[in-house]
């Protein structure tokens, strides 16, 4: 799903570093391990098909919003110009699927993480993310 320029923006400087620090602080390393540093967090890995068919993108976004999660910080693996940008997106336009770029997305508090891999899997980790899955 494409997003318009008003729905996404490139983070720079201190703001970008703060996002990387949030990821490292909460999820162990810059290349993360799905294990939350503050406490053990289970994770669920689903195929993209399973996620889309059994959970439903719109229903999952609604469940996030119901819990006060309206923004996600999205780290994409690549960008057409060769850089590795960090985007901040509205949760309404975040659809966890592989679209040519692996992506990691986390809540602004860093307590929830999504990972869409090039193998076609979607990983959900963190208590609030798993609550949303259970609600589905």
CSV table of N, CA, C and O in Angstrom, one decimal:
chain,number,residue,atom,x,y,z
A,1,UNK,N,0.8,-1.2,0.0
A,1,UNK,CA,0.0,0.0,0.0
A,1,UNK,C,0.9,1.2,0.0
A,1,UNK,O,1.8,1.4,0.8
A,2,UNK,N,0.7,2.1,-0.9
A,2,UNK,CA,1.4,3.4,-1.0
A,2,UNK,C,0.9,4.4,0.0
A,2,UNK,O,-0.3,4.4,0.2
A,3,UNK,N,1.8,5.2,0.5
A,3,UNK,CA,1.3,6.2,1.4
A,3,UNK,C,1.7,7.6,0.7
A,3,UNK,O,2.6,7.7,0.0
A,4,UNK,N,0.8,8.6,1.0
A,4,UNK,CA,1.1,9.9,0.4
A,4,UNK,C,2.1,10.6,1.3
A,4,UNK,O,2.4,10.2,2.4
A,5,UNK,N,2.7,11.6,0.8
A,5,UNK,CA,3.8,12.4,1.5
A,5,UNK,C,3.3,12.9,2.9
A,5,UNK,O,4.1,13.0,3.8
A,6,UNK,N,2.0,13.2,3.0
A,6,UNK,CA,1.5,13.7,4.3
A,6,UNK,C,1.3,12.6,5.3
A,6,UNK,O,1.1,12.9,6.5
A,7,UNK,N,1.4,11.4,4.9
A,7,UNK,CA,1.3,10.3,5.8
A,7,UNK,C,2.6,9.7,6.3
A,7,UNK,O,2.6,8.8,7.1
A,8,UNK,N,3.7,10.1,5.7
A,8,UNK,CA,5.0,9.6,6.1
A,8,UNK,C,6.0,10.7,5.9
A,8,UNK,O,5.8,11.7,5.2
A,9,UNK,N,7.1,10.6,6.6
A,9,UNK,CA,8.2,11.5,6.5
A,9,UNK,C,9.5,10.9,6.9
A,9,UNK,O,9.5,9.9,7.7
A,10,UNK,N,10.6,11.4,6.5
A,10,UNK,CA,11.9,10.9,6.8
A,10,UNK,C,12.3,11.6,8.1
A,10,UNK,O,12.2,12.8,8.3
A,11,UNK,N,12.8,10.7,9.0
A,11,UNK,CA,13.3,11.3,10.3
A,11,UNK,C,14.8,11.5,10.1
A,11,UNK,O,15.5,10.8,9.5
A,12,UNK,N,15.3,12.6,10.7
A,12,UNK,CA,16.7,13.0,10.5
A,12,UNK,C,17.3,13.3,11.9
A,12,UNK,O,16.6,13.6,12.9
A,13,UNK,N,18.6,13.3,11.9
A,13,UNK,CA,19.4,13.7,13.1
A,13,UNK,C,19.0,13.1,14.4
A,13,UNK,O,18.9,11.9,14.5
A,14,UNK,N,18.8,14.0,15.4
A,14,UNK,CA,18.4,13.5,16.7
A,14,UNK,C,17.2,12.7,16.8
A,14,UNK,O,17.1,11.7,17.5
A,15,UNK,N,16.2,13.1,16.0
A,15,UNK,CA,14.9,12.3,15.9
A,15,UNK,C,15.2,10.9,15.4
A,15,UNK,O,14.7,9.9,16.0
A,16,UNK,N,16.0,10.7,14.4
A,16,UNK,CA,16.3,9.4,13.8
A,16,UNK,C,17.1,8.6,14.9
A,16,UNK,O,16.8,7.4,15.1
A,17,UNK,N,18.1,9.2,15.5
A,17,UNK,CA,18.9,8.5,16.5
A,17,UNK,C,18.0,8.1,17.7
A,17,UNK,O,18.2,7.0,18.2
A,18,UNK,N,17.1,8.9,18.1
A,18,UNK,CA,16.2,8.6,19.2
A,18,UNK,C,15.4,7.3,18.9
A,18,UNK,O,15.2,6.5,19.7
A,19,UNK,N,15.0,7.2,17.6
A,19,UNK,CA,14.2,6.0,17.2
A,19,UNK,C,15.1,4.8,17.2
A,19,UNK,O,14.6,3.7,17.7
A,20,UNK,N,16.3,4.9,16.7
A,20,UNK,CA,17.2,3.7,16.8
A,20,UNK,C,17.5,3.3,18.2
A,20,UNK,O,17.6,2.2,18.6
A,21,UNK,N,17.7,4.3,19.1
A,21,UNK,CA,18.0,4.1,20.5
A,21,UNK,C,16.8,3.4,21.2
A,21,UNK,O,17.0,2.5,22.0
A,22,UNK,N,15.6,3.8,20.8
A,22,UNK,CA,14.4,3.2,21.3
A,22,UNK,C,14.4,1.7,21.0
A,22,UNK,O,14.1,0.8,21.8
A,23,UNK,N,14.7,1.4,19.7
A,23,UNK,CA,14.7,0.0,19.3
A,23,UNK,C,15.8,-0.8,20.0
A,23,UNK,O,15.5,-1.9,20.5
A,24,UNK,N,17.0,-0.2,20.1
A,24,UNK,CA,18.0,-1.0,20.8
A,24,UNK,C,17.7,-1.1,22.3
A,24,UNK,O,18.0,-2.2,22.9
A,25,UNK,N,17.2,-0.1,22.9
A,25,UNK,CA,16.9,-0.1,24.4
A,25,UNK,C,15.9,-1.2,24.7
A,25,UNK,O,16.0,-1.9,25.7
A,26,UNK,N,14.9,-1.3,23.9
A,26,UNK,CA,13.8,-2.2,24.2
A,26,UNK,C,13.9,-3.6,23.6
A,26,UNK,O,13.3,-4.5,24.1
A,27,UNK,N,14.6,-3.7,22.5
A,27,UNK,CA,14.7,-5.0,21.8
A,27,UNK,C,16.1,-5.5,21.6
A,27,UNK,O,16.4,-6.1,20.6
A,28,UNK,N,17.0,-5.3,22.6
A,28,UNK,CA,18.3,-5.8,22.7
A,28,UNK,C,19.3,-5.2,21.8
A,28,UNK,O,20.3,-4.7,22.2
A,29,UNK,N,19.2,-5.4,20.5
A,29,UNK,CA,20.2,-5.0,19.5
A,29,UNK,C,19.6,-4.2,18.4
A,29,UNK,O,18.4,-4.4,18.1
A,30,UNK,N,20.4,-3.5,17.7
A,30,UNK,CA,20.0,-2.9,16.4
A,30,UNK,C,19.4,-3.9,15.5
A,30,UNK,O,18.5,-3.6,14.7
A,31,UNK,N,19.9,-5.1,15.5
A,31,UNK,CA,19.4,-6.2,14.7
A,31,UNK,C,18.4,-7.1,15.4
A,31,UNK,O,18.1,-8.2,15.0
A,32,UNK,N,18.0,-6.7,16.5
A,32,UNK,CA,17.0,-7.2,17.5
A,32,UNK,C,16.8,-8.7,17.5
A,32,UNK,O,17.2,-9.5,16.6
A,33,UNK,N,16.1,-9.2,18.5
A,33,UNK,CA,15.9,-10.6,18.7
A,33,UNK,C,14.5,-11.0,19.1
A,33,UNK,O,14.2,-12.1,19.4
A,34,UNK,N,13.6,-10.1,19.1
A,34,UNK,CA,12.2,-10.2,19.5
A,34,UNK,C,12.0,-10.4,21.0
A,34,UNK,O,10.9,-10.7,21.4
A,35,UNK,N,13.1,-10.4,21.7
A,35,UNK,CA,13.0,-10.5,23.2
A,35,UNK,C,13.0,-9.2,23.8
A,35,UNK,O,14.0,-8.4,23.6
A,36,UNK,N,12.0,-8.8,24.5
A,36,UNK,CA,12.0,-7.5,25.1
A,36,UNK,C,12.9,-7.4,26.3
A,36,UNK,O,13.0,-8.4,27.1
A,37,UNK,N,13.7,-6.4,26.4
A,37,UNK,CA,14.8,-6.3,27.5
A,37,UNK,C,14.2,-6.3,28.9
A,37,UNK,O,14.8,-6.8,29.8
A,38,UNK,N,13.1,-5.6,29.0
A,38,UNK,CA,12.5,-5.3,30.4
A,38,UNK,C,11.9,-6.6,31.0
A,38,UNK,O,11.9,-6.8,32.2
A,39,UNK,N,11.4,-7.4,30.2
A,39,UNK,CA,10.8,-8.7,30.6
A,39,UNK,C,10.6,-9.6,29.5
A,39,UNK,O,10.7,-9.2,28.3
A,40,UNK,N,10.5,-10.9,29.8
A,40,UNK,CA,10.3,-11.8,28.7
A,40,UNK,C,9.0,-11.6,27.9
A,40,UNK,O,8.0,-11.4,28.6
A,41,UNK,N,9.1,-11.5,26.6
A,41,UNK,CA,7.9,-11.2,25.8
A,41,UNK,C,7.7,-12.3,24.8
A,41,UNK,O,8.6,-12.5,24.0
A,42,UNK,N,6.6,-13.0,24.8
A,42,UNK,CA,6.4,-14.0,23.8
A,42,UNK,C,6.2,-13.3,22.5
A,42,UNK,O,5.9,-12.2,22.4
A,43,UNK,N,6.4,-14.1,21.4
A,43,UNK,CA,6.0,-13.5,20.1
A,43,UNK,C,5.3,-14.6,19.3
A,43,UNK,O,5.3,-15.8,19.6
A,44,UNK,N,4.5,-14.1,18.3
A,44,UNK,CA,3.8,-15.0,17.4
A,44,UNK,C,4.2,-14.7,16.0
A,44,UNK,O,4.3,-13.5,15.6
A,45,UNK,N,4.5,-15.7,15.3
A,45,UNK,CA,4.9,-15.6,13.9
A,45,UNK,C,3.9,-16.2,13.0
A,45,UNK,O,3.5,-17.4,13.2
A,46,UNK,N,3.4,-15.4,12.1
A,46,UNK,CA,2.3,-15.9,11.2
A,46,UNK,C,2.8,-15.7,9.7
A,46,UNK,O,3.6,-14.8,9.5
A,47,UNK,N,2.3,-16.5,8.8
A,47,UNK,CA,2.5,-16.2,7.4
A,47,UNK,C,1.7,-14.9,7.1
A,47,UNK,O,0.7,-14.6,7.7
A,48,UNK,N,2.1,-14.2,6.0
A,48,UNK,CA,1.4,-13.1,5.6
A,48,UNK,C,-0.1,-13.5,5.3
A,48,UNK,O,-1.0,-12.8,5.6
A,49,UNK,N,-0.2,-14.6,4.6
A,49,UNK,CA,-1.6,-15.1,4.2
A,49,UNK,C,-2.4,-15.3,5.4
A,49,UNK,O,-3.6,-14.9,5.5
A,50,UNK,N,-1.8,-16.0,6.4
A,50,UNK,CA,-2.5,-16.3,7.7
A,50,UNK,C,-2.9,-15.0,8.4
A,50,UNK,O,-4.0,-14.9,8.9
A,51,UNK,N,-2.0,-14.1,8.4
A,51,UNK,CA,-2.3,-12.8,9.1
A,51,UNK,C,-3.5,-12.1,8.4
A,51,UNK,O,-4.4,-11.6,9.0
A,52,UNK,N,-3.4,-12.0,7.1
A,52,UNK,CA,-4.4,-11.3,6.3
A,52,UNK,C,-5.8,-12.0,6.4
A,52,UNK,O,-6.8,-11.3,6.6
A,53,UNK,N,-5.7,-13.3,6.3
A,53,UNK,CA,-7.0,-14.1,6.3
A,53,UNK,C,-7.6,-14.3,7.7
A,53,UNK,O,-8.8,-14.2,7.8
A,54,UNK,N,-6.8,-14.6,8.6
A,54,UNK,CA,-7.3,-15.0,9.9
A,54,UNK,C,-7.5,-13.9,10.9
A,54,UNK,O,-8.3,-13.9,11.8
A,55,UNK,N,-6.6,-12.9,10.8
A,55,UNK,CA,-6.6,-11.7,11.7
A,55,UNK,C,-7.4,-10.6,11.0
A,55,UNK,O,-8.3,-10.0,11.5
A,56,UNK,N,-6.9,-10.2,9.8
A,56,UNK,CA,-7.5,-9.1,9.1
A,56,UNK,C,-6.8,-7.8,9.4
A,56,UNK,O,-6.7,-7.4,10.6
A,57,UNK,N,-6.3,-7.1,8.4
A,57,UNK,CA,-5.5,-5.9,8.6
A,57,UNK,C,-6.4,-4.8,9.3
A,57,UNK,O,-5.9,-4.2,10.3
A,58,UNK,N,-7.6,-4.6,8.8
A,58,UNK,CA,-8.4,-3.5,9.3
A,58,UNK,C,-8.8,-3.7,10.8
A,58,UNK,O,-8.8,-2.8,11.6
A,59,UNK,N,-9.1,-5.0,11.0
A,59,UNK,CA,-9.5,-5.3,12.4
A,59,UNK,C,-8.3,-5.2,13.4
A,59,UNK,O,-8.5,-4.7,14.5
A,60,UNK,N,-7.1,-5.5,12.9
A,60,UNK,CA,-6.0,-5.4,13.8
A,60,UNK,C,-5.7,-3.9,14.0
A,60,UNK,O,-5.4,-3.5,15.2
A,61,UNK,N,-5.7,-3.1,13.0
A,61,UNK,CA,-5.5,-1.7,13.2
A,61,UNK,C,-6.5,-1.1,14.1
A,61,UNK,O,-6.2,-0.3,15.0
A,62,UNK,N,-7.8,-1.5,14.0
A,62,UNK,CA,-8.8,-1.0,15.0
A,62,UNK,C,-8.5,-1.4,16.4
A,62,UNK,O,-8.7,-0.7,17.3
A,63,UNK,N,-8.0,-2.7,16.6
A,63,UNK,CA,-7.6,-3.1,17.9
A,63,UNK,C,-6.5,-2.3,18.5
A,63,UNK,O,-6.5,-2.0,19.7
A,64,UNK,N,-5.5,-1.9,17.6
A,64,UNK,CA,-4.4,-1.1,18.1
A,64,UNK,C,-4.9,0.3,18.5
A,64,UNK,O,-4.6,0.8,19.6
A,65,UNK,N,-5.8,0.9,17.7
A,65,UNK,CA,-6.3,2.2,17.9
A,65,UNK,C,-7.1,2.2,19.2
A,65,UNK,O,-7.1,3.2,20.0
A,66,UNK,N,-7.9,1.1,19.5
A,66,UNK,CA,-8.7,1.0,20.7
A,66,UNK,C,-7.8,1.0,21.9
A,66,UNK,O,-8.2,1.5,23.0
A,67,UNK,N,-6.5,0.6,21.8
A,67,UNK,CA,-5.6,0.6,22.9
A,67,UNK,C,-4.7,1.9,22.9
A,67,UNK,O,-3.7,2.0,23.5
A,68,UNK,N,-5.1,2.9,22.1
A,68,UNK,CA,-4.4,4.2,22.1
A,68,UNK,C,-3.1,4.2,21.2
A,68,UNK,O,-2.3,5.1,21.3
A,69,UNK,N,-3.0,3.2,20.3
A,69,UNK,CA,-1.8,3.2,19.5
A,69,UNK,C,-2.2,3.7,18.1
A,69,UNK,O,-2.9,3.1,17.3
A,70,UNK,N,-1.8,5.0,17.8
A,70,UNK,CA,-2.2,5.6,16.6
A,70,UNK,C,-1.0,5.9,15.7
A,70,UNK,O,-1.2,6.3,14.5
A,71,UNK,N,0.2,5.7,16.2
A,71,UNK,CA,1.4,5.9,15.4
A,71,UNK,C,2.3,4.8,15.6
A,71,UNK,O,2.5,4.3,16.7
A,72,UNK,N,3.0,4.4,14.6
A,72,UNK,CA,4.1,3.4,14.7
A,72,UNK,C,5.3,4.0,14.0
A,72,UNK,O,5.3,4.7,13.1
A,73,UNK,N,6.5,3.6,14.6
A,73,UNK,CA,7.8,4.0,14.0
A,73,UNK,C,8.2,2.8,13.1
A,73,UNK,O,8.3,1.7,13.6
A,74,UNK,N,8.4,3.1,11.8
A,74,UNK,CA,8.7,2.0,10.9
A,74,UNK,C,10.1,2.2,10.3
A,74,UNK,O,10.5,3.3,9.8
A,75,UNK,N,10.9,1.1,10.5
A,75,UNK,CA,12.3,1.1,9.9
A,75,UNK,C,12.2,0.2,8.7
A,75,UNK,O,11.9,-1.0,8.8
A,76,UNK,N,12.5,0.7,7.5
A,76,UNK,CA,12.5,-0.1,6.3
A,76,UNK,C,13.9,-0.5,6.0
A,76,UNK,O,14.9,0.3,6.2
A,77,UNK,N,14.1,-1.7,5.4
A,77,UNK,CA,15.4,-2.2,5.0
A,77,UNK,C,16.0,-1.4,3.9
A,77,UNK,O,17.2,-1.3,3.8
A,78,UNK,N,15.3,-0.9,3.0
A,78,UNK,CA,15.8,-0.2,1.8
A,78,UNK,C,14.9,0.9,1.4
A,78,UNK,O,13.8,1.1,1.8
A,79,UNK,N,15.5,1.7,0.5
A,79,UNK,CA,14.7,2.8,-0.1
A,79,UNK,C,15.3,3.0,-1.5
A,79,UNK,O,16.4,2.6,-1.7
A,80,UNK,N,14.5,3.4,-2.4
A,80,UNK,CA,15.0,3.5,-3.8
A,80,UNK,C,16.3,4.2,-4.0
A,80,UNK,O,17.1,3.8,-4.9
A,81,UNK,N,16.6,5.2,-3.2
A,81,UNK,CA,17.9,5.9,-3.4
A,81,UNK,C,19.1,5.2,-2.7
A,81,UNK,O,20.2,5.7,-2.6
A,82,UNK,N,18.8,4.0,-2.1
A,82,UNK,CA,19.9,3.2,-1.5
A,82,UNK,C,20.1,3.5,0.0
A,82,UNK,O,20.9,2.8,0.6
A,83,UNK,N,19.4,4.4,0.5
A,83,UNK,CA,19.5,4.7,2.0
A,83,UNK,C,18.6,3.8,2.8
A,83,UNK,O,17.8,3.1,2.2
A,84,UNK,N,18.8,3.8,4.1
A,84,UNK,CA,17.9,3.0,4.9
A,84,UNK,C,17.1,3.9,5.8
A,84,UNK,O,17.5,4.3,6.9
A,85,UNK,N,16.0,4.4,5.3
A,85,UNK,CA,15.3,5.5,6.0
A,85,UNK,C,14.5,5.0,7.2
A,85,UNK,O,14.2,3.8,7.3
A,86,UNK,N,14.1,5.8,8.1
A,86,UNK,CA,13.2,5.6,9.2
A,86,UNK,C,12.0,6.4,8.9
A,86,UNK,O,12.1,7.6,8.7
A,87,UNK,N,10.8,5.8,8.8
A,87,UNK,CA,9.6,6.5,8.6
A,87,UNK,C,8.7,6.5,9.9
A,87,UNK,O,8.7,5.5,10.6
A,88,UNK,N,8.0,7.5,10.1
A,88,UNK,CA,7.0,7.5,11.2
A,88,UNK,C,5.7,7.5,10.4
A,88,UNK,O,5.4,8.4,9.6
A,89,UNK,N,4.8,6.5,10.7
A,89,UNK,CA,3.6,6.4,9.9
A,89,UNK,C,2.4,6.3,10.8
A,89,UNK,O,2.5,5.9,12.0
A,90,UNK,N,1.3,6.7,10.3
A,90,UNK,CA,0.0,6.5,11.0
A,90,UNK,C,-0.3,5.0,11.0
A,90,UNK,O,0.0,4.3,10.0
A,91,UNK,N,-0.8,4.4,12.1
A,91,UNK,CA,-1.1,3.0,12.1
A,91,UNK,C,-2.1,2.7,11.1
A,91,UNK,O,-2.2,1.6,10.6
A,92,UNK,N,-2.9,3.6,10.6
A,92,UNK,CA,-3.9,3.4,9.6
A,92,UNK,C,-3.3,3.0,8.3
A,92,UNK,O,-4.0,2.4,7.5
A,93,UNK,N,-2.1,3.4,8.0
A,93,UNK,CA,-1.5,3.0,6.7
A,93,UNK,C,-0.4,1.9,6.9
A,93,UNK,O,0.3,1.6,6.0
A,94,UNK,N,-0.3,1.4,8.1
A,94,UNK,CA,0.7,0.3,8.3
A,94,UNK,C,0.0,-1.0,8.1
A,94,UNK,O,-0.8,-1.5,8.8
A,95,UNK,N,0.4,-1.7,7.0
A,95,UNK,CA,-0.1,-3.0,6.7
A,95,UNK,C,1.1,-4.0,6.7
A,95,UNK,O,2.0,-3.9,5.9
A,96,UNK,N,1.2,-4.8,7.8
A,96,UNK,CA,2.4,-5.6,7.9
A,96,UNK,C,2.5,-6.7,6.9
A,96,UNK,O,1.9,-7.8,7.0
A,97,UNK,N,3.2,-6.4,5.8
A,97,UNK,CA,3.4,-7.4,4.8
A,97,UNK,C,4.7,-7.1,4.0
A,97,UNK,O,5.2,-5.9,4.1
A,98,UNK,N,5.3,-8.0,3.4
A,98,UNK,CA,6.5,-7.8,2.6
A,98,UNK,C,6.2,-7.2,1.3
A,98,UNK,O,5.4,-7.7,0.5
A,99,UNK,N,6.7,-6.0,1.1
A,99,UNK,CA,6.5,-5.3,-0.2
A,99,UNK,C,7.8,-5.0,-0.9
A,99,UNK,O,7.8,-4.0,-1.6
A,100,UNK,N,8.8,-5.8,-0.7
A,100,UNK,CA,10.1,-5.5,-1.3
A,100,UNK,C,11.1,-5.0,-0.3
A,100,UNK,O,12.3,-4.9,-0.7
A,101,UNK,N,10.6,-4.7,0.8
A,101,UNK,CA,11.6,-4.2,1.9
A,101,UNK,C,11.1,-4.8,3.2
A,101,UNK,O,10.0,-4.6,3.6
A,102,UNK,N,12.1,-5.5,3.8
A,102,UNK,CA,11.8,-5.9,5.2
A,102,UNK,C,11.5,-4.7,6.0
A,102,UNK,O,12.1,-3.6,5.8
A,103,UNK,N,10.6,-4.8,7.0
A,103,UNK,CA,10.4,-3.7,7.8
A,103,UNK,C,10.2,-4.1,9.3
A,103,UNK,O,9.7,-5.2,9.6
A,104,UNK,N,10.6,-3.2,10.2
A,104,UNK,CA,10.4,-3.4,11.6
A,104,UNK,C,9.6,-2.2,12.0
A,104,UNK,O,9.8,-1.1,11.6
A,105,UNK,N,8.5,-2.4,12.8
A,105,UNK,CA,7.7,-1.3,13.3
A,105,UNK,C,7.5,-1.5,14.7
A,105,UNK,O,7.3,-2.6,15.2
A,106,UNK,N,7.6,-0.4,15.5
A,106,UNK,CA,7.3,-0.5,16.9
A,106,UNK,C,6.5,0.7,17.3
A,106,UNK,O,6.4,1.7,16.7
A,107,UNK,N,5.8,0.5,18.5
A,107,UNK,CA,5.0,1.6,19.0
A,107,UNK,C,6.0,2.7,19.5
A,107,UNK,O,7.1,2.5,19.8
A,108,UNK,N,5.4,3.9,19.7
A,108,UNK,CA,6.2,5.0,20.1
A,108,UNK,C,6.9,4.8,21.5
A,108,UNK,O,7.9,5.4,21.8
A,109,UNK,N,6.2,4.0,22.3
A,109,UNK,CA,6.8,3.6,23.6
A,109,UNK,C,7.8,2.5,23.6
A,109,UNK,O,8.5,2.2,24.5
A,110,UNK,N,7.9,1.8,22.4
A,110,UNK,CA,8.8,0.7,22.2
A,110,UNK,C,8.4,-0.6,22.9
A,110,UNK,O,9.2,-1.5,23.0
A,111,UNK,N,7.1,-0.7,23.3
A,111,UNK,CA,6.7,-1.9,24.0
A,111,UNK,C,6.0,-2.9,23.1
A,111,UNK,O,5.5,-3.9,23.6
A,112,UNK,N,6.0,-2.7,21.8
A,112,UNK,CA,5.4,-3.6,20.9
A,112,UNK,C,6.2,-3.5,19.6
A,112,UNK,O,6.7,-2.5,19.2
A,113,UNK,N,6.4,-4.7,19.0
A,113,UNK,CA,7.2,-4.7,17.8
A,113,UNK,C,6.5,-5.6,16.7
A,113,UNK,O,5.9,-6.7,17.1
A,114,UNK,N,6.6,-5.2,15.5
A,114,UNK,CA,6.2,-6.0,14.3
A,114,UNK,C,7.4,-6.2,13.4
A,114,UNK,O,8.2,-5.3,13.3
A,115,UNK,N,7.5,-7.3,12.8
A,115,UNK,CA,8.5,-7.5,11.8
A,115,UNK,C,8.0,-8.2,10.6
A,115,UNK,O,7.4,-9.3,10.7
A,116,UNK,N,8.1,-7.6,9.5
A,116,UNK,CA,7.6,-8.3,8.2
A,116,UNK,C,8.9,-8.7,7.4
A,116,UNK,O,9.7,-7.8,7.1
A,117,UNK,N,9.0,-10.0,7.2
A,117,UNK,CA,10.3,-10.5,6.6
A,117,UNK,C,10.1,-10.8,5.2
A,117,UNK,O,9.0,-10.9,4.7
A,118,UNK,N,11.2,-10.9,4.5
A,118,UNK,CA,11.2,-11.2,3.1
A,118,UNK,C,10.8,-12.7,2.8
A,118,UNK,O,10.5,-13.1,1.7
A,119,UNK,N,10.7,-13.5,3.9
A,119,UNK,CA,10.2,-14.9,3.7
A,119,UNK,C,8.7,-14.9,3.7
A,119,UNK,O,8.1,-16.0,3.6
A,120,UNK,N,8.0,-13.7,3.9
A,120,UNK,CA,6.6,-13.7,3.9
A,120,UNK,C,5.9,-14.0,5.3
A,120,UNK,O,4.8,-14.3,5.4
A,121,UNK,N,6.7,-13.7,6.3
A,121,UNK,CA,6.1,-13.9,7.7
A,121,UNK,C,6.0,-12.6,8.4
A,121,UNK,O,6.6,-11.6,8.0
A,122,UNK,N,5.0,-12.6,9.3
A,122,UNK,CA,4.8,-11.4,10.1
A,122,UNK,C,5.0,-11.8,11.6
A,122,UNK,O,4.3,-12.8,12.0
A,123,UNK,N,5.8,-11.1,12.3
A,123,UNK,CA,6.1,-11.4,13.7
A,123,UNK,C,5.4,-10.3,14.5
A,123,UNK,O,5.7,-9.1,14.3
A,124,UNK,N,4.7,-10.7,15.5
A,124,UNK,CA,4.1,-9.8,16.5
A,124,UNK,C,4.7,-10.1,17.8
A,124,UNK,O,4.6,-11.2,18.3
A,125,UNK,N,5.3,-9.1,18.5
A,125,UNK,CA,5.8,-9.3,19.8
A,125,UNK,C,5.5,-8.1,20.7
A,125,UNK,O,5.4,-7.0,20.3
A,126,UNK,N,5.3,-8.4,22.0
A,126,UNK,CA,5.0,-7.4,23.0
A,126,UNK,C,3.5,-7.6,23.4
A,126,UNK,O,2.7,-8.1,22.7
A,127,UNK,N,3.3,-7.3,24.7
A,127,UNK,CA,2.0,-7.6,25.3
A,127,UNK,C,0.8,-7.0,24.6
A,127,UNK,O,-0.2,-7.7,24.4
A,128,UNK,N,0.9,-5.7,24.2
A,128,UNK,CA,-0.3,-5.1,23.6
A,128,UNK,C,-0.5,-5.7,22.2
A,128,UNK,O,-1.7,-5.8,21.8
A,129,UNK,N,0.5,-6.0,21.5
A,129,UNK,CA,0.4,-6.6,20.1
A,129,UNK,C,-0.3,-7.9,20.2
A,129,UNK,O,-1.2,-8.3,19.4
A,130,UNK,N,0.1,-8.7,21.2
A,130,UNK,CA,-0.4,-10.1,21.4
A,130,UNK,C,-1.9,-10.0,21.9
A,130,UNK,O,-2.7,-10.8,21.5
A,131,UNK,N,-2.2,-9.0,22.7
A,131,UNK,CA,-3.6,-8.7,23.1
A,131,UNK,C,-4.5,-8.5,21.9
A,131,UNK,O,-5.6,-9.0,21.8
A,132,UNK,N,-4.0,-7.8,21.0
A,132,UNK,CA,-4.7,-7.5,19.7
A,132,UNK,C,-5.0,-8.8,19.0
A,132,UNK,O,-6.1,-9.0,18.5
A,133,UNK,N,-3.9,-9.6,18.8
A,133,UNK,CA,-4.1,-10.9,18.2
A,133,UNK,C,-5.1,-11.8,18.9
A,133,UNK,O,-6.0,-12.4,18.2
A,134,UNK,N,-5.1,-11.8,20.2
A,134,UNK,CA,-6.0,-12.6,20.9
A,134,UNK,C,-7.5,-12.1,20.7
A,134,UNK,O,-8.4,-12.9,20.7
A,135,UNK,N,-7.6,-10.8,20.6
A,135,UNK,CA,-8.9,-10.2,20.4
A,135,UNK,C,-9.5,-10.7,19.1
A,135,UNK,O,-10.7,-10.8,18.9
A,136,UNK,N,-8.7,-10.9,18.1
A,136,UNK,CA,-9.1,-11.3,16.8
A,136,UNK,C,-9.7,-12.7,16.8
A,136,UNK,O,-10.5,-13.2,16.0
